[in-house]
Short mmCIF file of C-alpha atoms in Angstrom, two decimals:
data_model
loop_
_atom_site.label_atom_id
_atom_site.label_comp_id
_atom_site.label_asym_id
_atom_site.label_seq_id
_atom_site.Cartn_x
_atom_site.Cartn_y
_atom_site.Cartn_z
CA UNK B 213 -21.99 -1.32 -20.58
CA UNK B 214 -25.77 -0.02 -20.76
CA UNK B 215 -26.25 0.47 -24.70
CA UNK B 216 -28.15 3.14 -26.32
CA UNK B 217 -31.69 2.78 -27.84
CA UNK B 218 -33.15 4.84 -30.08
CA UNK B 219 -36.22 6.80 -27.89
CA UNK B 220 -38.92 6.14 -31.19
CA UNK B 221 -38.62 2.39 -30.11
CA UNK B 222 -40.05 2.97 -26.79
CA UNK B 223 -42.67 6.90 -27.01
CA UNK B 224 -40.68 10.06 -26.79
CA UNK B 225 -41.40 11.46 -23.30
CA UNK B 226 -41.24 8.65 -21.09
CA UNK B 227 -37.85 7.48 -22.30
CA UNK B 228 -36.45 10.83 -21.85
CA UNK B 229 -36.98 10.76 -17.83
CA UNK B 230 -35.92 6.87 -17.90
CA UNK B 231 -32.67 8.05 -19.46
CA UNK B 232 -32.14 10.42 -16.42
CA UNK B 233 -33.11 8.31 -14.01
CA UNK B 234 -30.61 5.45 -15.52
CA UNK B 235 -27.73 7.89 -15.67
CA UNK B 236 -28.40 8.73 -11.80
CA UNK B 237 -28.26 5.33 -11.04
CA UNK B 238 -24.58 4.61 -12.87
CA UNK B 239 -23.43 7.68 -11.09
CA UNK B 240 -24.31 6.03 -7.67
CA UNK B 241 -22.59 2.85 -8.40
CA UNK B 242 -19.52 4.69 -9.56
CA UNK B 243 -19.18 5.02 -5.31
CA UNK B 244 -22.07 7.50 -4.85
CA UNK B 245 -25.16 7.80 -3.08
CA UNK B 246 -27.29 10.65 -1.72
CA UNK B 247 -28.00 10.97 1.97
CA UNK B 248 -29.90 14.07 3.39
CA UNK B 249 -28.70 16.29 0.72
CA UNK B 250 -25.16 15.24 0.85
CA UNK B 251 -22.92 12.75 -1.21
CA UNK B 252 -21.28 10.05 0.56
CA UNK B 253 -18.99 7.05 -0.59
CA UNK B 254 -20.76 3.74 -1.04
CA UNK B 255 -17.41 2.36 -2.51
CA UNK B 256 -17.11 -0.94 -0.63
CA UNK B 257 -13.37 -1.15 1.34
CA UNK B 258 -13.23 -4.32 2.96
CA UNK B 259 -10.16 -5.03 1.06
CA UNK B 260 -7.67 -3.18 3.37
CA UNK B 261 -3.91 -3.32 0.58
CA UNK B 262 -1.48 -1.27 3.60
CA UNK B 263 -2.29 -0.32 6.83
CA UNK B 264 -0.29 3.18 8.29
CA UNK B 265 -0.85 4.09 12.07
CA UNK B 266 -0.23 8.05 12.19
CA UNK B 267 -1.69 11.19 13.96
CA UNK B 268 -3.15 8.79 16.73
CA UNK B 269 -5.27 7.42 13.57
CA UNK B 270 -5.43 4.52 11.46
CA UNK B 271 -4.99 4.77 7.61
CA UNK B 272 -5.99 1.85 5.59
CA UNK B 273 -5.19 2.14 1.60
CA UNK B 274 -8.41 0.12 0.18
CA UNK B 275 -10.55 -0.76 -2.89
CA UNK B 276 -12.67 1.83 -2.77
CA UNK B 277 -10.88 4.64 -1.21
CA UNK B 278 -9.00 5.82 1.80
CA UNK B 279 -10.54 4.44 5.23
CA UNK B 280 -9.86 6.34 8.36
CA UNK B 281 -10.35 4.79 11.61
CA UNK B 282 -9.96 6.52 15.31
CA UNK B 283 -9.02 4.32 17.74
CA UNK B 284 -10.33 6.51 20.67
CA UNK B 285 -13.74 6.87 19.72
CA UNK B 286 -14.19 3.75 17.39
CA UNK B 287 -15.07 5.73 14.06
CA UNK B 288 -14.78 4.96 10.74
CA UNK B 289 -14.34 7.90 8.01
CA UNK B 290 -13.95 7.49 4.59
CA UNK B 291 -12.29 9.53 1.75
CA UNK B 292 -13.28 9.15 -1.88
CA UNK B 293 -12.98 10.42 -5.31
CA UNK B 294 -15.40 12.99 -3.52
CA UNK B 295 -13.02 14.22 -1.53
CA UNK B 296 -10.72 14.87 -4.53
CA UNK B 297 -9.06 11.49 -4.61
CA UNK B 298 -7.22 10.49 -7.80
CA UNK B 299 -8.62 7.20 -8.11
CA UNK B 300 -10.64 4.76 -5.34
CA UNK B 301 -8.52 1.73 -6.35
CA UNK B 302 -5.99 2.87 -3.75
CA UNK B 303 -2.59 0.87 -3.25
CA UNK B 304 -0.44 2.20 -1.00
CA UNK B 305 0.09 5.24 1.89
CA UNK B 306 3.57 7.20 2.96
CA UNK B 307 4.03 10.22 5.09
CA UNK B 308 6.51 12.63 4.17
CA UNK B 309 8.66 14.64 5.83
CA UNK B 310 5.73 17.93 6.31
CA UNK B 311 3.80 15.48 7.98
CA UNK B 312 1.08 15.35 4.63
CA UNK B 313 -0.20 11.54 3.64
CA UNK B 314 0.12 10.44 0.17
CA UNK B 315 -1.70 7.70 -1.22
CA UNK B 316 -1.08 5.18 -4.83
CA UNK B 317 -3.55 4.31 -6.84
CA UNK B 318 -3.73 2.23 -9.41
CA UNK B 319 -3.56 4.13 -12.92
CA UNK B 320 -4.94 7.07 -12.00
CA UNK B 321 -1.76 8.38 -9.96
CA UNK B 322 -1.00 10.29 -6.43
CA UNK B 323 -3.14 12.11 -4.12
CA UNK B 324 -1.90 14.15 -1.23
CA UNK B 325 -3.64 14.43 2.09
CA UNK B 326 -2.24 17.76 4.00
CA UNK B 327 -2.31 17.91 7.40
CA UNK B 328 -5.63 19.10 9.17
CA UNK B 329 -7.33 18.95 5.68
CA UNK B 330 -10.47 17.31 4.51
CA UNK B 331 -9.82 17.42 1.15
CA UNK B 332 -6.85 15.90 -1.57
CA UNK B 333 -5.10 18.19 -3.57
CA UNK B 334 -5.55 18.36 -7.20
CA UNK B 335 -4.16 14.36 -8.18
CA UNK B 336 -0.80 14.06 -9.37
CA UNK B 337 -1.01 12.75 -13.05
CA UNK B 338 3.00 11.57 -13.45
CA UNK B 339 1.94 8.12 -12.16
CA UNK B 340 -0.86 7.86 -14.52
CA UNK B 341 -1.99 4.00 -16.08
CA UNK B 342 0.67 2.67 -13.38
CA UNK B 343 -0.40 0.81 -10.26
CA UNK B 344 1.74 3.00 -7.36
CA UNK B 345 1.74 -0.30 -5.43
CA UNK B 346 4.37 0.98 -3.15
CA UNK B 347 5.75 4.25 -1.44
CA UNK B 348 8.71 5.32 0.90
CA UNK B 349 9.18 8.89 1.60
CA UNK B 350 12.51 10.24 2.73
CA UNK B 351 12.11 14.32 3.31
CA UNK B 352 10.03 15.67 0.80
CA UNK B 353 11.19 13.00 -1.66
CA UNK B 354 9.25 10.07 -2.58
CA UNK B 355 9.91 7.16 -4.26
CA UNK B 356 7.03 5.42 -6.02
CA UNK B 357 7.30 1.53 -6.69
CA UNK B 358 5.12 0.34 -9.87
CA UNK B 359 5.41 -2.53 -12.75
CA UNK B 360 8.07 -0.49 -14.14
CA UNK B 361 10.64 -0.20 -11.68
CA UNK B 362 11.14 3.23 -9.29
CA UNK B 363 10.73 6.55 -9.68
CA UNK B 364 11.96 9.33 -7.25
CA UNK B 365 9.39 12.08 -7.37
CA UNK B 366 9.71 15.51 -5.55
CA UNK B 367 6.89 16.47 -3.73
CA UNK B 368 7.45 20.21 -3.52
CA UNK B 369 7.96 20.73 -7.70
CA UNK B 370 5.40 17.80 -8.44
CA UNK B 371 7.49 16.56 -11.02
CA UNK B 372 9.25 12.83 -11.78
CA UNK B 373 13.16 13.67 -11.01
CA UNK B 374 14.66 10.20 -12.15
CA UNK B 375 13.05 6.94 -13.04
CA UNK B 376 15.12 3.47 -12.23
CA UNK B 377 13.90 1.08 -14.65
CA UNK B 378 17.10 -1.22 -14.46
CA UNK B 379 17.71 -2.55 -10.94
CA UNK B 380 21.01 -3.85 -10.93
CA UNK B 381 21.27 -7.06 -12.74
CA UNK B 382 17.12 -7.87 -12.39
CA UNK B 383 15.36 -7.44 -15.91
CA UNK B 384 14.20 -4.25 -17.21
CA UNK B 385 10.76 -3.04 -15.84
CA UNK B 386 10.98 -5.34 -12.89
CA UNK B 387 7.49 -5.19 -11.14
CA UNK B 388 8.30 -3.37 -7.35
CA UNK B 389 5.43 -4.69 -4.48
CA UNK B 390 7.34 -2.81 -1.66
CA UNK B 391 10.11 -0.25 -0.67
CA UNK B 392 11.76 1.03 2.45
CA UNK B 393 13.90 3.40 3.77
CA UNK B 394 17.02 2.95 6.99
CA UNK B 395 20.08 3.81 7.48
CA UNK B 396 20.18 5.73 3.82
CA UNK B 397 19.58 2.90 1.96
CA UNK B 398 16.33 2.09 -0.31
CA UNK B 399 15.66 -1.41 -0.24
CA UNK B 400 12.91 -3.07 -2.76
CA UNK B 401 10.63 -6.38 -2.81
CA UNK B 402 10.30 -7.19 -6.66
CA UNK B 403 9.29 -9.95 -8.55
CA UNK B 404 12.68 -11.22 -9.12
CA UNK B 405 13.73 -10.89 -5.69
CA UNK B 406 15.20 -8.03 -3.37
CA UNK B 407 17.43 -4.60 -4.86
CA UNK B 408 18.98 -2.16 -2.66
CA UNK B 409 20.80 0.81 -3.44
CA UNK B 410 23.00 3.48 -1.06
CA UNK B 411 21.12 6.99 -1.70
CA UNK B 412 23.96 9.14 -1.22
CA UNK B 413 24.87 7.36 -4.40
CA UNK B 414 25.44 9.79 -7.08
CA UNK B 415 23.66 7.92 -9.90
CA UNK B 416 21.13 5.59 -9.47
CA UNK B 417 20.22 6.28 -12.97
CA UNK B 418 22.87 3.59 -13.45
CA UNK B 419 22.44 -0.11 -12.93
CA UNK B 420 25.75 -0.96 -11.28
CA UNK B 421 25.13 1.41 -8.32
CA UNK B 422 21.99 -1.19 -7.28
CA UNK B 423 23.09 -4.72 -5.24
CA UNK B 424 20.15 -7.39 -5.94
CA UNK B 425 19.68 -11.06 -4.46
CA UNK B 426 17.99 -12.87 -6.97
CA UNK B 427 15.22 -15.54 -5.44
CA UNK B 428 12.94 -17.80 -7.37
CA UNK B 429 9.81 -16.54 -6.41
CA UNK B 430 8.41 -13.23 -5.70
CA UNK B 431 9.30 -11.08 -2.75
CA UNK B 432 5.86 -9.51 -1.46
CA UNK B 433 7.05 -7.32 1.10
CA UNK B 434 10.50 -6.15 2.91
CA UNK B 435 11.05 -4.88 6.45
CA UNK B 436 13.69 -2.95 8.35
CA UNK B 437 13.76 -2.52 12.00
CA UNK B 438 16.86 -2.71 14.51
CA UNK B 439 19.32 -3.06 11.97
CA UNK B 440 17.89 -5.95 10.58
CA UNK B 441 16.09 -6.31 7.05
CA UNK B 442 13.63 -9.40 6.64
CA UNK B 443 12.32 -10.47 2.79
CA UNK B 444 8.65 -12.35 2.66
CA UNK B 445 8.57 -14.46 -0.49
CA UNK B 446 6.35 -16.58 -1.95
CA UNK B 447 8.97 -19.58 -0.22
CA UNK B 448 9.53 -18.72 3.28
CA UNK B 449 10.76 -15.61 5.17
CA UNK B 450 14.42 -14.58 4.73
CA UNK B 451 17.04 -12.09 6.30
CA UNK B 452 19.91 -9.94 5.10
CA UNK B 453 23.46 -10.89 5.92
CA UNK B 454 25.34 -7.74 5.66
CA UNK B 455 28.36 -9.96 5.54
CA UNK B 456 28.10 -12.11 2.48
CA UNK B 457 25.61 -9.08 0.73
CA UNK B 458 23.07 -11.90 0.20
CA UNK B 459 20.28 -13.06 2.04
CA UNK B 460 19.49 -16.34 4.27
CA UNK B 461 16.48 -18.49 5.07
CA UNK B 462 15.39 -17.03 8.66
CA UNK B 463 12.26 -19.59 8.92
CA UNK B 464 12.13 -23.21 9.02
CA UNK B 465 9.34 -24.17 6.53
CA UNK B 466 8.67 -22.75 2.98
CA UNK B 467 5.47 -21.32 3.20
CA UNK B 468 4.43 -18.75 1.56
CA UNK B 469 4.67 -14.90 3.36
CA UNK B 470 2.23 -11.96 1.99
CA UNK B 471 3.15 -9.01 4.94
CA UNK B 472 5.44 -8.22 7.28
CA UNK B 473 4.69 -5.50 10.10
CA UNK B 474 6.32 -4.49 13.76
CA UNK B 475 4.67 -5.31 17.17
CA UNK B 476 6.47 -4.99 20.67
CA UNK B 477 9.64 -3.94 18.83
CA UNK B 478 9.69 -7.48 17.22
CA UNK B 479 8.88 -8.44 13.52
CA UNK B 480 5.70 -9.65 12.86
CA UNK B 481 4.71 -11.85 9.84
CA UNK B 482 1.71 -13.03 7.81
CA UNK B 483 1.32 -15.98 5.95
CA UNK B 484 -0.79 -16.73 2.71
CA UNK B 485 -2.87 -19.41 4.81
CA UNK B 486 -3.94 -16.32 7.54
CA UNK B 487 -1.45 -17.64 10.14
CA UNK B 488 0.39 -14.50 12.28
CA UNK B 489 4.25 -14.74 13.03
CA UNK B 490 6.47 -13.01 15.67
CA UNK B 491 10.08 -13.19 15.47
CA UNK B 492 11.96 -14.62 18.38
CA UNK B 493 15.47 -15.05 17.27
CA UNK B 494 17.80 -15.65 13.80
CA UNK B 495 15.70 -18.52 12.44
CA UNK B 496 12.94 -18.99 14.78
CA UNK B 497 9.52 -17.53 14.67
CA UNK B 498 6.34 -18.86 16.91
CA UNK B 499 2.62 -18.65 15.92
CA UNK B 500 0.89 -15.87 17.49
CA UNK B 501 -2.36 -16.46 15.89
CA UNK B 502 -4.24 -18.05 13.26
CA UNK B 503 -7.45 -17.30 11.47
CA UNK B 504 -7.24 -13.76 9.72
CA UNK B 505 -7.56 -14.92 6.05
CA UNK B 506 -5.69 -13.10 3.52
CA UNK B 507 -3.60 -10.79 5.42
CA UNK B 508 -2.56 -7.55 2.88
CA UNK B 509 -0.66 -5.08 4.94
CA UNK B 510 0.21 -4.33 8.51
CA UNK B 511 1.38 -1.51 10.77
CA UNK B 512 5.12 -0.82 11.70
CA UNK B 513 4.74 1.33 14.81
CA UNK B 514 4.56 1.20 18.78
CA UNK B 515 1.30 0.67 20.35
CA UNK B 516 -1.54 -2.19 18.43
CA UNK B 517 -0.77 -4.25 15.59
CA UNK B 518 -2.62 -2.93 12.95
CA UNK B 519 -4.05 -5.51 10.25
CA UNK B 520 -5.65 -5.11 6.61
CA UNK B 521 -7.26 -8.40 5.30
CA UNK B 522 -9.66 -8.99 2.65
CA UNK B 523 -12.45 -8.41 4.40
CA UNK B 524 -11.48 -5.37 6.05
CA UNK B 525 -9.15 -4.00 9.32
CA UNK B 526 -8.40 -5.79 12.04
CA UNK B 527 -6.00 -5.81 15.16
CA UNK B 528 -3.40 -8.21 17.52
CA UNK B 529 -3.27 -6.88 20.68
CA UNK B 530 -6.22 -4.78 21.50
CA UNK B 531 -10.04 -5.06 20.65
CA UNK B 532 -10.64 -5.31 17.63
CA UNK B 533 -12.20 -2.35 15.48
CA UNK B 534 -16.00 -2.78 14.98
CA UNK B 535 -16.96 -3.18 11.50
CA UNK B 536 -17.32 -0.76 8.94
CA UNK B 537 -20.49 -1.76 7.83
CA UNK B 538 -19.18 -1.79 4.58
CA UNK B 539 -22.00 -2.39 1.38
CA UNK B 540 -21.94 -5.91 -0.58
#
């Protein structure tokens, strides 16, 4: 933090413009910089968190703001607190059911992206000093992971409805990295392992309505996708057993797993060490590639596998994007 000397120390006048010219200069590296006339983000987002392919356009959650990339003519556009975003530490992206984005930040809450707009509406403060780290939309509902547990938050009255602080038999406040949606049923990656919980349920207010597996390391992300829900933990990759309501080992070693994504209909996964993972069958998975560092987040849809890493997006199975020529 600059500190604050007394102008007598120094000669009145020149002090005074010094003082102006600092206070420009904290402004720019609070993201901003002036170019021709206008202000533009100078936020660096190589760190992509989650990765959302929709509208024919990539959406990439970063550290310094939303990141925008078209595919058909290779450009890069960035949204910022200029734009009206809550907060440029964003965390995590969902579409809901109107076809608007929403976007996590962390501590400085939701910011909604509606279709064919430029700019956010006005932030949503509920979510305030929490990191939104995940978020699953079903309708106009969303559900918003943090540190705290879930909350189910309706987009059209902008208000909290319920908050689930108690996931079954998992301690209170369990931290939530991940959520989805299938088949009515909202699962969750925590720190103590996986919770899941029927939606038509008539209280989820109430611990006993939500099934948990326990693990003994963290769960980073969950997957669904042909009736089949896949864990990545901190030990190895796992799947759901409908039968037994517990889950199994699905991979042979006990690396650790950061993201899970979808390509050619087939789970994908990412390991710590930057190694990329396609499912085969129950329990077998072969290397698809090696290489991308820390992979954060990666796309669920048809078409490219989308990738955010640490230093920025990348792709399996098409060119990859040029770079964003992002500042140091």
């Amino acid at each position: 933090m600059l500190s604050r000397r007394h102008p007598s120390a120094f000669g009145g006048g020149s002090i005074r413009v010094c003082g102006v010219a600092l206070a420009l200069v904290l402004l720019a590296t609070d993201a901003m910089a002036q170019d021709d006339g206008a202000w533009s983000a100078h936020t660096s987002m190589r760190p992509v968190e989650q990765v959302l392919y929709h509208g024919g356009e990539v959406w990439c959650a970063t550290g310094g703001g939303v990141l925008r990339y078209d595919p058909e003519t290779a450009e890069y556009g960035r949204l910022t607190r200029l734009q009206g975003l809550a907060g440029n530490r964003v965390l995590s992206i969902a579409v809901d059911g109107a076809g608007d984005l929403w976007f996590g930040t962390e501590g400085m809450g939701l910011s909604r992206l509606r279709q064919g707009q430029t700019r956010f509406d006005p932030p949503v403060l509920a979510f305030a000093g929490l990191a939104a780290k995940a978020l699953v939309a079903v309708g106009h509902h969303l559900f918003v992971g943090t540190e705290l547990g879930i909350s189910l938050f309706l987009a059209d009255e902008l208000v909290v409805s319920e908050s689930y602080q108690q996931l079954g038999d998992f301690p209170r406040n369990t931290a939530v990295h991940s959520l989805v949606t299938a088949g009515g049923v909202l699962w969750a990656a925590t720190d103590e392992g996986v919770a899941w919980a029927d939606l038509s349920s008539p209280n989820l207010l109430d611990p006993d309505r939500w099934d948990t597996w326990a693990h003994t390391a963290a769960v980073e992300d969950v997957l669904t996708v042909g009736g089949l829900v896949l864990a990545a933990t901190e030990t190895g990759l796992f799947r759901f057993q409908p039968e037994s309501g517990s889950f199994l080992r699905d991979n042979a070693s006990s690396a650790s797993f950061t993201s899970l994504g979808v390509w050619q209909g087939l789970p994908m996964a990412a390991s710590a060490g930057g190694e990329l993972f396609q499912r085969v069958k129950d329990g077998q998975w072969r290397r698809l590639a090696l290489g991308f560092g820390k992979i954060r987040g990666m796309s669920r849809n048809a078409g490219p596998l989308w990738i955010g890493t640490q230093t920025g997006l990348t792709s399996h199975g098409s060119p990859a994007p040029p770079a964003p020529q992002e500042p140091p």
